[in-house]
CSV table of C-alpha atoms and ligand atoms in Angstrom, one decimal:
chain,number,residue,atom,x,y,z
A,1,UNK,CA,0.0,0.0,0.0
A,2,UNK,CA,1.3,3.5,-0.8
A,3,UNK,CA,1.2,5.2,2.5
A,4,UNK,CA,2.2,8.5,1.0
A,5,UNK,CA,-1.1,8.6,-0.9
A,6,UNK,CA,-3.4,10.8,1.3
A,7,UNK,CA,-6.4,8.6,0.2
A,8,UNK,CA,-4.9,5.6,2.0
A,9,UNK,CA,-3.4,7.4,4.8
A,10,UNK,CA,-4.4,6.2,8.3
A,11,UNK,CA,-4.2,8.5,11.3
A,12,UNK,CA,-2.1,5.8,12.8
A,13,UNK,CA,0.7,6.7,10.4
A,14,UNK,CA,3.4,9.0,11.8
A,15,UNK,CA,4.6,12.0,9.9
A,16,UNK,CA,8.2,11.6,10.9
A,17,UNK,CA,10.4,9.6,13.2
A,18,UNK,CA,12.3,10.4,16.4
A,19,UNK,CA,14.0,8.2,19.1
A,20,UNK,CA,10.6,7.3,20.7
A,21,UNK,CA,10.3,4.6,18.1
A,22,UNK,CA,13.5,2.8,19.3
A,23,UNK,CA,13.6,3.5,23.0
A,24,UNK,CA,10.8,1.6,24.7
A,25,UNK,CA,11.2,0.9,28.4
A,26,UNK,CA,10.9,-2.8,27.5
A,27,UNK,CA,9.8,-4.7,24.4
A,28,UNK,CA,6.2,-5.0,25.7
A,29,UNK,CA,6.1,-1.8,27.6
A,30,UNK,CA,6.1,-3.4,31.1
A,31,UNK,CA,8.1,-1.3,33.6
A,32,UNK,CA,10.4,-2.4,36.4
A,33,UNK,CA,8.3,-1.7,39.5
A,34,UNK,CA,9.8,1.0,41.6
A,35,UNK,CA,12.3,2.2,39.0
A,36,UNK,CA,12.5,5.8,38.2
A,37,UNK,CA,12.6,6.4,34.4
A,38,UNK,CA,13.4,9.6,32.6
A,39,UNK,CA,11.4,10.6,29.6
A,40,UNK,CA,13.7,12.7,27.4
A,41,UNK,CA,12.6,16.1,26.3
A,42,UNK,CA,10.5,16.0,23.1
A,43,UNK,CA,10.0,12.2,23.3
A,44,UNK,CA,7.2,9.8,24.0
A,45,UNK,CA,7.0,6.5,25.9
A,46,UNK,CA,4.4,3.8,26.4
A,47,UNK,CA,3.9,2.0,29.8
A,48,UNK,CA,1.7,-1.0,30.3
A,49,UNK,CA,0.0,-1.0,33.7
A,50,UNK,CA,-1.9,-3.8,35.4
A,51,UNK,CA,-5.1,-3.0,37.3
A,52,UNK,CA,-4.2,-1.5,40.6
A,53,UNK,CA,-0.7,-0.3,39.7
A,54,UNK,CA,0.1,3.4,40.2
A,55,UNK,CA,2.0,5.7,37.9
A,56,UNK,CA,3.7,8.6,39.5
A,57,UNK,CA,4.5,11.3,36.9
A,58,UNK,CA,7.1,13.8,37.9
A,59,UNK,CA,7.9,17.3,36.6
A,60,UNK,CA,11.6,17.7,37.5
A,61,UNK,CA,11.9,21.3,36.2
A,62,UNK,CA,8.3,22.3,36.9
A,63,UNK,CA,7.9,23.9,33.5
A,64,UNK,CA,7.2,20.9,31.3
A,65,UNK,CA,3.8,19.7,30.0
A,66,UNK,CA,3.0,16.0,29.6
A,67,UNK,CA,0.4,14.9,27.1
A,68,UNK,CA,-1.1,11.7,28.7
A,69,UNK,CA,-3.2,9.0,27.1
A,70,UNK,CA,-4.6,5.8,28.5
A,71,UNK,CA,-5.9,2.9,26.4
A,72,UNK,CA,-7.6,-0.4,27.4
A,73,UNK,CA,-4.9,-3.0,27.1
A,74,UNK,CA,-7.4,-5.4,25.6
A,75,UNK,CA,-8.3,-3.1,22.7
A,76,UNK,CA,-7.0,0.4,22.0
A,77,UNK,CA,-10.3,1.4,20.5
A,78,UNK,CA,-11.4,2.1,24.1
A,79,UNK,CA,-9.4,4.9,25.6
A,80,UNK,CA,-9.5,7.7,28.2
A,81,UNK,CA,-11.7,10.4,26.7
A,82,UNK,CA,-11.6,14.0,27.9
A,83,UNK,CA,-15.1,14.8,26.6
A,84,UNK,CA,-16.5,11.9,28.6
A,85,UNK,CA,-14.4,12.8,31.7
A,86,UNK,CA,-15.7,16.4,31.6
A,87,UNK,CA,-19.3,15.2,31.4
A,88,UNK,CA,-18.8,12.8,34.2
A,89,UNK,CA,-17.1,15.3,36.5
A,90,UNK,CA,-19.1,18.3,35.5
A,91,UNK,CA,-15.9,20.4,35.3
A,92,UNK,CA,-13.1,20.9,32.9
A,93,UNK,CA,-10.1,19.8,35.0
A,94,UNK,CA,-9.9,16.7,37.1
A,95,UNK,CA,-8.8,16.9,40.8
A,96,UNK,CA,-7.2,14.5,43.2
A,97,UNK,CA,-9.7,11.7,43.8
A,98,UNK,CA,-11.5,11.9,40.5
A,99,UNK,CA,-12.1,8.9,38.3
A,100,UNK,CA,-11.1,9.3,34.6
A,101,UNK,CA,-13.3,7.4,32.2
A,102,UNK,CA,-13.1,6.0,28.7
A,103,UNK,CA,-15.2,6.6,25.6
A,104,UNK,CA,-17.3,3.7,26.9
A,105,UNK,CA,-17.7,5.6,30.2
A,106,UNK,CA,-15.8,2.9,32.2
A,107,UNK,CA,-13.2,4.1,34.7
A,108,UNK,CA,-9.7,3.5,33.4
A,109,UNK,CA,-7.6,5.7,35.8
A,110,UNK,CA,-8.1,7.5,39.1
A,111,UNK,CA,-6.2,10.7,39.8
A,112,UNK,CA,-5.0,9.9,43.3
A,113,UNK,CA,-2.7,12.7,44.2
A,114,UNK,CA,-1.5,16.0,42.8
A,115,UNK,CA,1.2,18.0,44.5
A,116,UNK,CA,0.9,20.8,42.0
A,117,UNK,CA,-1.6,23.7,42.1
A,118,UNK,CA,-3.9,21.5,40.0
A,119,UNK,CA,-3.7,23.5,36.8
A,120,UNK,CA,-4.1,21.1,33.8
A,121,UNK,CA,-5.9,21.1,30.5
A,122,UNK,CA,-8.4,18.8,28.9
A,123,UNK,CA,-9.5,21.1,26.0
A,124,UNK,CA,-6.5,21.3,23.6
A,125,UNK,CA,-5.7,18.7,21.0
A,126,UNK,CA,-2.2,17.1,21.0
A,127,UNK,CA,0.2,19.0,18.9
A,128,UNK,CA,0.9,17.6,15.5
A,129,UNK,CA,2.8,18.4,12.3
A,130,UNK,CA,0.0,20.5,10.8
A,131,UNK,CA,0.0,22.5,14.0
A,132,UNK,CA,3.6,23.4,13.6
A,133,UNK,CA,3.1,24.2,10.0
A,134,UNK,CA,0.4,26.6,11.0
A,135,UNK,CA,2.9,28.2,13.4
A,136,UNK,CA,5.3,28.8,10.6
A,137,UNK,CA,7.7,25.9,11.1
A,138,UNK,CA,8.8,24.8,7.6
A,139,UNK,CA,10.6,21.5,8.5
A,140,UNK,CA,9.6,18.4,10.4
A,141,UNK,CA,9.1,19.2,14.1
A,142,UNK,CA,8.7,16.6,16.9
A,143,UNK,CA,5.1,16.5,18.0
A,144,UNK,CA,2.9,14.8,20.6
A,145,UNK,CA,0.8,13.0,18.1
A,146,UNK,CA,3.8,11.4,16.5
A,147,UNK,CA,5.2,10.6,19.9
A,148,UNK,CA,2.0,8.7,20.7
A,149,UNK,CA,2.2,6.8,17.4
A,150,UNK,CA,5.9,6.1,17.8
A,151,UNK,CA,5.8,5.1,21.4
A,152,UNK,CA,3.0,2.6,20.7
A,153,UNK,CA,4.8,1.2,17.7
A,154,UNK,CA,7.9,0.7,19.9
A,155,UNK,CA,6.0,-1.9,21.9
A,156,UNK,CA,4.2,-3.4,18.9
A,157,UNK,CA,0.8,-1.6,19.4
A,158,UNK,CA,-1.0,1.1,17.4
A,159,UNK,CA,-4.0,3.3,17.6
A,160,UNK,CA,-6.2,4.4,14.6
A,161,UNK,CA,-6.9,7.7,16.2
A,162,UNK,CA,-5.1,10.3,18.4
A,163,UNK,CA,-7.6,10.9,21.2
A,164,UNK,CA,-7.6,14.3,23.0
A,165,UNK,CA,-4.9,14.0,25.7
A,166,UNK,CA,-5.0,14.9,29.4
A,167,UNK,CA,-2.5,17.8,29.2
A,168,UNK,CA,-0.9,17.5,32.6
A,169,UNK,CA,0.4,20.9,33.8
A,170,UNK,CA,-0.7,22.7,30.7
A,171,UNK,CA,-2.1,26.2,31.6
A,172,UNK,CA,-4.8,27.2,29.1
A,173,UNK,CA,-7.3,29.2,31.2
A,174,UNK,CA,-10.7,30.0,29.8
A,175,UNK,CA,-12.0,33.5,30.6
A,176,UNK,CA,-15.6,34.5,31.0
A,177,UNK,CA,-16.0,35.2,27.3
A,178,UNK,CA,-14.8,31.8,26.4
A,179,UNK,CA,-11.3,32.9,25.2
A,180,UNK,CA,-8.5,30.4,25.8
A,181,UNK,CA,-5.1,31.6,27.0
A,182,UNK,CA,-1.7,30.0,26.3
A,183,UNK,CA,0.4,30.4,29.5
A,184,UNK,CA,3.4,28.8,31.1
A,185,UNK,CA,2.7,26.1,33.7
A,186,UNK,CA,2.4,27.1,37.3
A,187,UNK,CA,3.7,23.8,38.6
A,188,UNK,CA,7.0,23.8,40.6
A,189,UNK,CA,10.1,21.7,40.2
A,190,UNK,CA,9.5,18.2,41.6
A,191,UNK,CA,5.7,18.4,41.4
A,192,UNK,CA,4.1,15.1,40.6
A,193,UNK,CA,0.7,13.4,40.1
A,194,UNK,CA,-0.2,9.8,40.8
A,195,UNK,CA,-2.7,7.8,38.8
A,196,UNK,CA,-4.1,4.3,39.6
A,197,UNK,CA,-5.0,2.0,36.8
A,198,UNK,CA,-8.6,0.7,37.2
A,199,UNK,CA,-8.1,-1.8,34.4
A,200,UNK,CA,-5.1,-3.2,32.5
A,201,UNK,CA,-4.1,-0.2,30.5
A,202,UNK,CA,-1.5,1.1,28.1
A,203,UNK,CA,-0.4,4.6,29.1
A,204,UNK,CA,1.4,6.9,26.8
A,205,UNK,CA,3.2,10.0,27.9
A,206,UNK,CA,4.7,12.7,25.6
A,207,UNK,CA,7.1,15.4,26.9
A,208,UNK,CA,5.5,18.0,24.7
A,209,UNK,CA,8.0,19.5,22.2
A,210,UNK,CA,6.1,22.7,21.8
A,211,UNK,CA,8.8,25.5,21.6
A,212,UNK,CA,6.9,28.1,19.6
A,213,UNK,CA,4.1,28.8,22.1
A,214,UNK,CA,5.2,29.2,25.8
A,215,UNK,CA,3.2,26.2,27.1
A,216,UNK,CA,6.5,24.6,28.3
A,217,UNK,CA,7.7,27.7,30.2
A,218,UNK,CA,8.3,31.3,29.2
A,219,UNK,CA,11.7,30.4,27.7
A,220,UNK,CA,10.0,27.9,25.3
A,221,UNK,CA,12.5,25.2,26.1
A,222,UNK,CA,11.0,21.7,26.3
A,223,UNK,CA,12.5,19.6,29.1
A,224,UNK,CA,12.5,16.0,30.4
A,225,UNK,CA,9.9,14.4,32.6
A,226,UNK,CA,10.3,11.4,35.0
A,227,UNK,CA,8.0,8.6,36.1
A,228,UNK,CA,7.8,5.6,38.3
A,229,UNK,CA,5.3,2.7,38.6
A,230,UNK,CA,4.4,1.4,42.0
A,231,UNK,CA,2.8,-1.9,42.7
A,232,UNK,CA,-0.8,-2.5,43.4
A,233,UNK,CA,-1.8,-2.2,47.1
A,234,UNK,CA,-4.5,-4.3,48.7
B,301,ZN,ZN1,2.6,18.7,22.3
């Protein structure tokens, strides 16, 4: 099949390649429990969690946004869905203790803890190559959509679509007139959130490579993230 023909092109196809394709944490995405991993700036990674396990996502510099997705391990057509989460919670941003549901309205994660001020985004689509084109970038630019596709491919999985991500630490306030702002994160160095898997799930994190709009700090420098998976507790 000619994948360059737009007629045949699937949204699962990446627009370019970066090291996310070749640097999985393991061949099947299973983590070493308790090990602290670094997610390099501008890259993505997939982590397979079993029900009850907890992911701690850490912002070492405080200024970095993480695009986060969660898919049912049994079939990636079911995934954490921001529009369903907002309807279930009747608010735009989840808080500690909130369940995060799928497009089938089943809980897939629970946001357990949040040491940051709780400013996150559920409204903005993942960045992608057309987004950078629209911002005037003429060449290939790392992007969260490709990081999702590449990180899944690195563990032998793929998704047909790029769901709206949970944009952890992204600061896009909506004013009373409905206008959306694009501001640096208010999180501090070392802030973290913890999420519990409510079913076996494939999580994907992208250290957003946005360096045109100041969502990753006023200096527009994307930086690394860190994460650790903890065992299920009774
Ligand atoms: Zn991004």
